[in-house]
Short mmCIF file of C-alpha atoms and ligand atoms in Angstrom, two decimals:
data_model
loop_
_atom_site.label_atom_id
_atom_site.label_comp_id
_atom_site.label_asym_id
_atom_site.label_seq_id
_atom_site.Cartn_x
_atom_site.Cartn_y
_atom_site.Cartn_z
CA MET B 24 0.00 0.00 0.00
CA GLU B 25 1.25 3.43 -0.84
CA VAL B 26 1.37 5.81 2.09
CA THR B 27 1.26 9.50 1.34
CA VAL B 28 3.14 11.60 3.87
CA LYS B 29 1.91 15.14 3.89
CA GLN B 30 4.80 17.62 3.52
CA TYR B 31 4.44 20.76 5.59
CA PRO B 32 6.46 23.61 4.10
CA GLU B 33 8.89 25.21 6.51
CA LYS B 34 7.66 28.54 7.76
CA SER B 35 9.17 31.70 6.34
CA ILE B 36 10.69 34.32 8.63
CA ALA B 37 7.72 36.62 7.86
CA GLU B 38 5.39 33.90 9.17
CA TYR B 39 7.48 33.39 12.31
CA PHE B 40 7.37 37.16 12.80
CA SER B 41 3.57 37.18 12.46
CA ASP B 42 3.20 34.28 14.90
CA HIS B 43 5.43 35.91 17.48
CA PHE B 44 4.42 39.58 17.23
CA LEU B 45 0.80 39.01 16.09
CA THR B 46 1.16 41.46 13.21
CA ARG B 47 2.67 41.25 9.73
CA PRO B 48 6.22 42.57 9.15
CA GLN B 49 6.67 45.68 7.02
CA LEU B 50 9.91 44.42 5.50
CA THR B 51 11.99 41.24 5.17
CA VAL B 52 15.70 41.38 4.46
CA THR B 53 18.21 38.70 3.53
CA SER B 54 21.93 39.06 4.22
CA PRO B 55 24.59 36.52 3.18
CA GLY B 56 27.63 34.97 4.83
CA ARG B 57 30.95 35.20 3.03
CA ILE B 58 33.95 33.27 1.80
CA ASN B 59 37.39 34.69 1.13
CA LEU B 60 39.40 33.30 -1.77
CA ILE B 61 42.70 34.90 -0.80
CA GLY B 62 43.94 37.73 1.45
CA GLU B 63 43.68 36.64 5.07
CA HIS B 64 44.38 39.04 7.99
CA THR B 65 45.28 41.68 5.43
CA ASP B 66 42.14 43.81 5.95
CA TYR B 67 43.20 45.43 9.25
CA ASN B 68 46.66 46.01 7.73
CA ASN B 69 45.22 48.23 4.97
CA GLY B 70 45.86 45.48 2.42
CA PHE B 71 43.85 43.57 -0.20
CA VAL B 72 41.19 40.87 0.17
CA LEU B 73 39.17 38.82 -2.34
CA PRO B 74 35.91 37.80 -0.64
CA ALA B 75 32.46 36.94 -2.02
CA ALA B 76 28.95 36.62 -0.59
CA ILE B 77 27.50 33.09 -0.59
CA ASP B 78 24.16 31.30 -0.72
CA LYS B 79 23.83 30.95 3.04
CA SER B 80 22.15 33.84 4.78
CA ILE B 81 20.41 35.53 7.68
CA GLN B 82 16.73 36.42 7.20
CA LEU B 83 15.26 39.30 9.17
CA SER B 84 11.66 40.56 9.28
CA ILE B 85 10.95 43.92 10.83
CA SER B 86 8.22 46.47 11.64
CA LYS B 87 8.21 49.94 13.16
CA ARG B 88 6.80 50.55 16.64
CA THR B 89 5.33 53.82 17.85
CA ASP B 90 7.39 53.87 21.08
CA ASN B 91 11.14 53.52 21.77
CA ILE B 92 11.12 49.79 22.50
CA ILE B 93 13.20 47.30 20.51
CA GLU B 94 11.69 43.82 20.60
CA LEU B 95 13.79 40.99 19.16
CA PHE B 96 13.03 37.35 18.54
CA SER B 97 15.49 34.65 17.43
CA VAL B 98 13.68 31.77 15.76
CA ASP B 99 16.71 29.48 15.93
CA LYS B 100 17.32 30.07 19.64
CA ASN B 101 13.61 30.42 20.42
CA GLN B 102 14.58 33.40 22.55
CA ALA B 103 13.13 36.89 22.89
CA PHE B 104 14.87 40.03 24.08
CA SER B 105 13.75 43.62 24.49
CA ALA B 106 15.46 46.91 25.26
CA SER B 107 14.74 50.62 25.14
CA ILE B 108 16.47 52.85 22.58
CA ASP B 109 17.12 55.28 25.44
CA ARG B 110 19.25 52.79 27.39
CA LEU B 111 21.26 50.30 25.37
CA ASN B 112 23.45 47.77 27.14
CA VAL B 113 25.13 44.50 26.26
CA SER B 114 22.42 41.82 26.43
CA GLY B 115 24.30 38.93 28.01
CA LEU B 116 22.86 36.65 25.30
CA LEU B 117 25.29 37.69 22.53
CA TRP B 118 22.96 37.41 19.49
CA PRO B 119 20.93 40.56 20.36
CA ASP B 120 24.20 42.51 20.64
CA TYR B 121 24.73 42.38 16.88
CA LEU B 122 21.39 44.16 16.38
CA ILE B 123 21.61 46.51 19.35
CA GLY B 124 25.22 47.37 18.48
CA VAL B 125 24.04 48.64 15.10
CA VAL B 126 21.27 50.70 16.74
CA ASP B 127 23.81 52.15 19.16
CA GLU B 128 26.18 53.21 16.36
CA LEU B 129 23.33 54.73 14.34
CA LEU B 130 22.23 56.80 17.33
CA LYS B 131 25.83 57.90 17.99
CA ALA B 132 26.03 58.99 14.34
CA GLY B 133 22.95 61.19 14.89
CA TYR B 134 20.27 59.17 13.06
CA LYS B 135 16.76 59.42 14.53
CA PHE B 136 14.22 56.60 14.55
CA SER B 137 11.65 54.91 16.78
CA GLY B 138 11.57 51.43 18.28
CA PHE B 139 10.92 48.34 16.17
CA SER B 140 10.14 44.62 16.32
CA ALA B 141 12.42 42.19 14.50
CA ALA B 142 12.61 38.41 14.10
CA VAL B 143 15.69 36.61 12.77
CA THR B 144 16.65 33.19 11.49
CA GLY B 145 19.42 31.88 9.27
CA ASN B 146 21.32 28.95 7.80
CA ILE B 147 24.91 30.25 8.08
CA PRO B 148 26.68 27.75 10.34
CA ILE B 149 27.70 29.58 13.54
CA GLY B 150 31.40 29.51 14.44
CA ALA B 151 32.43 28.11 11.05
CA GLY B 152 34.13 31.36 10.00
CA LEU B 153 31.45 32.32 7.46
CA SER B 154 30.65 35.60 9.22
CA SER B 155 27.14 35.01 10.45
CA SER B 156 27.62 37.95 12.83
CA ALA B 157 28.53 40.38 10.04
CA ALA B 158 25.52 39.12 8.07
CA LEU B 159 23.26 39.86 11.03
CA GLU B 160 24.72 43.34 11.46
CA CYS B 161 24.30 44.06 7.75
CA ALA B 162 20.73 42.74 7.78
CA THR B 163 19.93 45.03 10.72
CA ILE B 164 21.41 48.19 9.26
CA TYR B 165 19.93 47.58 5.82
CA ALA B 166 16.50 47.00 7.34
CA LEU B 167 16.65 50.11 9.55
CA ASN B 168 17.89 52.23 6.67
CA GLU B 169 14.95 51.11 4.49
CA LEU B 170 12.31 51.18 7.19
CA PHE B 171 13.14 54.63 8.53
CA GLY B 172 14.46 56.19 5.29
CA LEU B 173 17.85 57.02 6.83
CA GLY B 174 19.37 57.69 3.39
CA MET B 175 22.59 55.73 3.90
CA GLU B 176 24.74 54.45 1.01
CA ARG B 177 25.92 50.84 1.10
CA MET B 178 29.52 51.71 1.97
CA ASP B 179 28.32 53.88 4.89
CA MET B 180 26.39 50.89 6.15
CA VAL B 181 29.46 48.64 5.84
CA LYS B 182 31.57 51.05 7.91
CA LEU B 183 28.89 51.48 10.55
CA ALA B 184 28.35 47.71 10.86
CA GLN B 185 32.09 47.26 11.44
CA LYS B 186 32.00 49.93 14.17
CA ALA B 187 29.12 48.08 15.84
CA GLU B 188 31.23 44.92 16.00
CA ASN B 189 34.34 46.81 17.20
CA ASN B 190 32.64 48.98 19.81
CA PHE B 191 29.59 47.10 21.05
CA VAL B 192 30.47 43.42 20.54
CA GLY B 193 34.16 44.15 21.22
CA LEU B 194 35.94 42.26 18.43
CA GLN B 195 38.56 44.39 16.68
CA CYS B 196 37.79 42.84 13.28
CA GLY B 197 38.60 44.46 9.95
CA ILE B 198 36.11 45.54 7.31
CA MET B 199 36.12 42.46 5.03
CA ASP B 200 33.17 40.51 6.44
CA MET B 201 30.65 43.36 6.43
CA PHE B 202 31.91 44.54 3.07
CA ALA B 203 31.42 41.10 1.47
CA SER B 204 27.98 40.60 2.99
CA MET B 205 26.73 44.02 1.89
CA MET B 206 28.44 44.33 -1.52
CA GLY B 207 28.28 40.75 -2.85
CA LYS B 208 27.18 40.05 -6.43
CA ALA B 209 26.05 36.66 -7.77
CA GLY B 210 28.89 34.95 -9.64
CA TYR B 211 31.55 37.49 -8.61
CA THR B 212 34.33 37.83 -6.09
CA ILE B 213 35.32 41.34 -5.07
CA ARG B 214 38.85 42.62 -4.71
CA LEU B 215 38.81 45.26 -2.02
CA ASP B 216 41.63 47.65 -1.28
CA CYS B 217 41.16 48.08 2.47
CA ARG B 218 43.13 51.33 2.47
CA SER B 219 41.26 53.32 -0.19
CA LEU B 220 38.11 51.14 -0.04
CA ASP B 221 38.18 50.99 -3.85
CA TYR B 222 36.83 47.70 -5.11
CA GLU B 223 36.52 45.72 -8.29
CA TYR B 224 34.24 42.79 -9.16
CA PHE B 225 35.96 39.72 -10.60
CA PRO B 226 33.83 37.08 -12.32
CA LEU B 227 34.70 33.67 -10.89
CA ARG B 228 35.12 31.50 -14.00
CA ILE B 229 35.76 28.03 -12.68
CA ASP B 230 33.71 25.94 -15.11
CA GLY B 231 33.53 22.33 -14.01
CA TYR B 232 34.75 23.24 -10.50
CA LYS B 233 33.04 24.41 -7.34
CA ILE B 234 34.02 26.26 -4.20
CA VAL B 235 33.65 23.75 -1.38
CA LEU B 236 34.00 24.51 2.32
CA LEU B 237 35.32 21.75 4.54
CA ASP B 238 34.27 22.57 8.08
CA THR B 239 36.61 21.29 10.82
CA GLN B 240 33.76 21.82 13.29
CA VAL B 241 36.22 23.21 15.79
CA LYS B 242 36.55 26.74 17.11
CA HIS B 243 39.45 26.89 19.53
CA SER B 244 38.87 29.24 22.43
CA LEU B 245 41.97 31.33 21.72
CA ALA B 246 40.52 32.54 18.41
CA SER B 247 39.50 36.04 19.48
CA SER B 248 42.37 36.76 21.91
CA GLU B 249 44.96 35.60 19.35
CA TYR B 250 43.21 37.71 16.70
CA ASN B 251 43.78 40.85 18.74
CA THR B 252 47.37 39.74 19.52
CA ARG B 253 48.17 39.35 15.80
CA ARG B 254 46.72 42.77 15.15
CA ASN B 255 48.93 44.32 17.83
CA GLU B 256 52.01 42.46 16.57
CA CYS B 257 51.46 43.95 13.12
CA PHE B 258 51.01 47.43 14.56
CA GLU B 259 54.21 46.96 16.58
CA GLY B 260 55.97 46.00 13.33
CA VAL B 261 54.77 49.26 11.74
CA ARG B 262 56.04 51.24 14.75
CA LEU B 263 59.51 49.69 14.37
CA ILE B 264 59.64 50.26 10.60
CA GLN B 265 58.48 53.85 11.06
CA LYS B 266 61.58 54.72 13.10
CA LYS B 267 63.61 54.43 9.91
CA TYR B 268 60.83 54.99 7.35
CA PRO B 269 58.38 57.59 8.71
CA ALA B 270 56.23 57.43 5.57
CA VAL B 271 55.13 53.87 6.45
CA HIS B 272 51.70 54.07 8.10
CA SER B 273 50.68 50.43 7.74
CA LEU B 274 52.20 47.20 6.46
CA ARG B 275 50.69 48.08 3.10
CA ASP B 276 53.38 50.76 2.73
CA ALA B 277 56.24 48.41 3.69
CA ASN B 278 58.26 45.76 1.83
CA GLU B 279 60.30 42.71 2.85
CA ALA B 280 63.64 44.58 2.74
CA MET B 281 62.35 47.19 5.21
CA ILE B 282 61.25 44.43 7.57
CA GLU B 283 64.62 42.65 7.42
CA GLU B 284 66.36 45.95 8.07
CA THR B 285 64.29 47.31 10.94
CA ILE B 286 62.75 44.41 12.89
CA ASP B 287 64.91 42.16 15.11
CA ASP B 288 62.14 40.42 17.02
CA ALA B 289 61.68 37.04 15.30
CA VAL B 290 57.92 36.80 15.98
CA ILE B 291 57.08 40.32 14.83
CA LYS B 292 59.24 39.79 11.75
CA LYS B 293 57.35 36.59 10.80
CA ARG B 294 53.97 38.24 11.19
CA CYS B 295 54.95 41.22 9.05
CA LEU B 296 56.55 39.08 6.34
CA TYR B 297 53.38 37.03 6.07
CA ILE B 298 51.23 40.15 5.54
CA ILE B 299 53.50 41.53 2.81
CA GLN B 300 53.55 38.15 1.03
CA GLU B 301 49.80 37.64 1.38
CA ASN B 302 49.09 41.06 -0.13
CA ASN B 303 51.26 40.10 -3.10
CA ARG B 304 49.35 36.83 -3.37
CA VAL B 305 46.04 38.70 -3.73
CA THR B 306 47.49 40.72 -6.61
CA GLU B 307 48.96 37.62 -8.28
CA GLY B 308 45.79 35.64 -7.59
CA CYS B 309 43.63 38.23 -9.35
CA ILE B 310 45.93 38.12 -12.38
CA ALA B 311 45.69 34.31 -12.45
CA LEU B 312 41.88 34.42 -12.16
CA THR B 313 41.61 37.02 -14.92
CA LYS B 314 43.68 34.81 -17.20
CA GLY B 315 41.60 31.80 -16.17
CA ASP B 316 44.78 30.13 -14.89
CA LEU B 317 43.27 28.01 -12.13
CA VAL B 318 46.40 25.96 -11.61
CA ALA B 319 48.37 29.11 -10.76
CA PHE B 320 45.57 30.27 -8.48
CA GLY B 321 45.57 26.92 -6.68
CA LYS B 322 49.31 27.17 -5.98
CA ILE B 323 48.75 30.63 -4.52
CA MET B 324 46.07 29.20 -2.19
CA TYR B 325 48.44 26.50 -0.89
CA ALA B 326 51.16 29.13 -0.38
CA SER B 327 48.70 31.21 1.62
CA HIS B 328 47.95 28.24 3.86
CA ALA B 329 51.66 27.64 4.43
CA GLY B 330 52.12 31.30 5.43
CA LEU B 331 49.15 31.22 7.78
CA ARG B 332 50.50 28.05 9.37
CA GLU B 333 54.20 28.86 9.66
CA LEU B 334 54.56 32.64 9.75
CA TYR B 335 51.26 34.00 11.02
CA GLU B 336 50.59 30.90 13.16
CA VAL B 337 46.80 31.05 13.15
CA SER B 338 46.11 27.56 11.82
CA CYS B 339 45.47 24.44 13.94
CA LYS B 340 45.99 20.71 13.51
CA GLU B 341 42.47 20.12 12.18
CA LEU B 342 42.80 22.79 9.47
CA ASP B 343 46.31 21.59 8.57
CA PHE B 344 45.11 18.01 8.32
CA ILE B 345 42.32 18.86 5.88
CA ALA B 346 44.51 21.21 3.80
CA ASP B 347 47.19 18.49 3.58
CA GLU B 348 44.63 15.89 2.50
CA CYS B 349 43.37 18.29 -0.20
CA ARG B 350 46.88 18.70 -1.52
CA LYS B 351 47.07 14.97 -2.31
CA GLU B 352 44.06 15.15 -4.63
CA LYS B 353 44.65 15.96 -8.30
CA ASP B 354 41.01 17.06 -8.67
CA ILE B 355 41.48 19.76 -6.07
CA ILE B 356 42.92 22.91 -7.63
CA GLY B 357 43.83 24.60 -4.37
CA ALA B 358 42.89 24.78 -0.69
CA ARG B 359 43.69 26.79 2.40
CA MET B 360 42.32 27.71 5.80
CA MET B 361 39.87 30.60 5.60
CA GLY B 362 39.01 33.45 7.96
CA GLY B 363 40.50 34.30 11.35
CA GLY B 364 41.83 30.78 12.02
CA PHE B 365 42.06 28.40 15.02
CA GLY B 366 39.17 26.41 13.53
CA GLY B 367 36.43 27.04 11.00
CA CYS B 368 36.69 25.97 7.39
CA VAL B 369 39.16 25.06 4.71
CA ILE B 370 38.14 26.57 1.36
CA ALA B 371 38.88 24.29 -1.60
CA ILE B 372 38.27 24.46 -5.35
CA ILE B 373 37.18 20.95 -6.33
CA LYS B 374 36.26 19.38 -9.68
CA GLU B 375 32.48 19.06 -9.65
CA THR B 376 32.38 15.38 -10.58
CA ALA B 377 34.90 14.49 -7.86
CA ILE B 378 33.33 16.38 -4.95
CA GLU B 379 31.40 13.44 -3.55
CA PRO B 380 34.13 10.77 -3.55
CA ILE B 381 36.86 13.18 -2.41
CA THR B 382 34.92 14.74 0.45
CA LYS B 383 33.80 11.28 1.59
CA LYS B 384 37.38 10.08 1.63
CA ILE B 385 38.66 13.14 3.52
CA SER B 386 35.76 12.88 5.99
CA VAL B 387 36.69 9.28 6.80
CA GLU B 388 40.37 10.18 7.26
CA TYR B 389 39.42 13.17 9.40
CA ARG B 390 37.18 10.99 11.55
CA ASN B 391 39.97 8.42 11.97
CA LYS B 392 42.83 10.81 12.68
CA MET B 393 41.15 13.78 14.38
CA ASP B 394 38.23 11.92 15.97
CA ARG B 395 35.72 14.45 14.64
CA ASN B 396 33.14 14.82 11.91
CA MET B 397 33.83 17.17 9.02
CA LYS B 398 30.96 19.03 7.38
CA VAL B 399 30.87 19.92 3.70
CA TYR B 400 29.19 22.99 2.17
CA ILE B 401 29.14 23.42 -1.60
CA THR B 402 28.73 27.15 -2.18
CA LYS B 403 27.49 29.49 -4.89
CA LEU B 404 28.45 33.15 -5.05
CA ASN B 405 25.42 35.24 -4.32
CA ASP B 406 24.09 38.80 -4.09
CA GLY B 407 24.73 40.95 -1.05
CA THR B 408 22.25 42.19 1.55
CA GLY B 409 18.88 43.23 0.17
CA ALA B 410 15.11 43.00 0.46
CA ALA B 411 13.97 39.36 0.34
CA LYS B 412 12.62 38.34 -3.08
C1 GLA E 1 37.89 37.58 10.62
C2 GLA E 1 37.73 39.09 10.70
C3 GLA E 1 38.05 39.75 9.35
C4 GLA E 1 39.42 39.28 8.83
C5 GLA E 1 39.54 37.77 8.92
C6 GLA E 1 40.91 37.29 8.57
O1 GLA E 1 36.94 37.04 9.74
O2 GLA E 1 36.41 39.42 11.07
O3 GLA E 1 38.00 41.15 9.47
O4 GLA E 1 40.45 39.93 9.53
O5 GLA E 1 39.19 37.26 10.19
O6 GLA E 1 41.22 37.56 7.25
#
């Protein structure tokens, strides 16, 4: 006998909003996570990055209120939180801070608006280094800008979202994550000059290949403290170089010879060398991509991983294991750890027809050697933050 199982469609964020707040939302926004093809830890050193927005996103539905209350609801955590615009403090729950932090920065910048109700959900894996927090900040600022007619340009929103993360959440991150989430374009990566904020879209022509993320499923606890330490080590490098070369204001203005000449400290020297080399790799990588030379691009990715492991020292054994396994596969063009480090994902360019057998094989090895499960996300490059279609 044939049994028909009735399929209930999953509820949309607008429906969750209506169920929770008993009114329909005025606006629904979608905001993507990001990958980064090359250019790691270069953003806060005024260097180059090559990120892209992906097909995993945060969804946010929102409506104005007539008072000054902010009411928030997280579908995924099944948690509600409320605050008054007149008194904004850290929530103690973390997720509301990404929204409240944006409100706080907007108010500090002089924008005027009333309270609002917002519900959020998403499918960006948390802690995997795909910038779910930046996506949430971008969703919030985009929604508030639309809802209250604040008249902000996209780049203003990017900068303000970064300030929210720096000042309210307290992570001294660079601008890459918010930039990629807000400025993404389907099928394109974006080369951003983090000094001038000039950017250029690069079509990603990798016919027959796909960008695959191999998630270690670890996030070591030193991730954020080491992030700030690396940042300070780079700034210390600049201070030392400046004594001889006063025109150097960031590692972007320096070269390897200057570092050899002015920095004795072995650790600071390694960090600075990595940044200079990684900036060069972004430039070379863009040339390779423009020519359609995937083999050259793949080599640049492996070189980036080696630098992150040996000179910048932000990798970990799980990331190294997966990157090393990738290197053995002829159907993988290139691979490297992605994002801040100490866990998260390896980004790999894999031949489409080989994705299944290769990722299965690496998963088994990873399980055997690291005693963990690896997750696999096949990604598409997508549009940046915008009204939900
Ligand atoms: C994190 C930060 C970014 C960037 C990367 C490393 O994702 O949020 O600003 O510094 O690490 O490239």
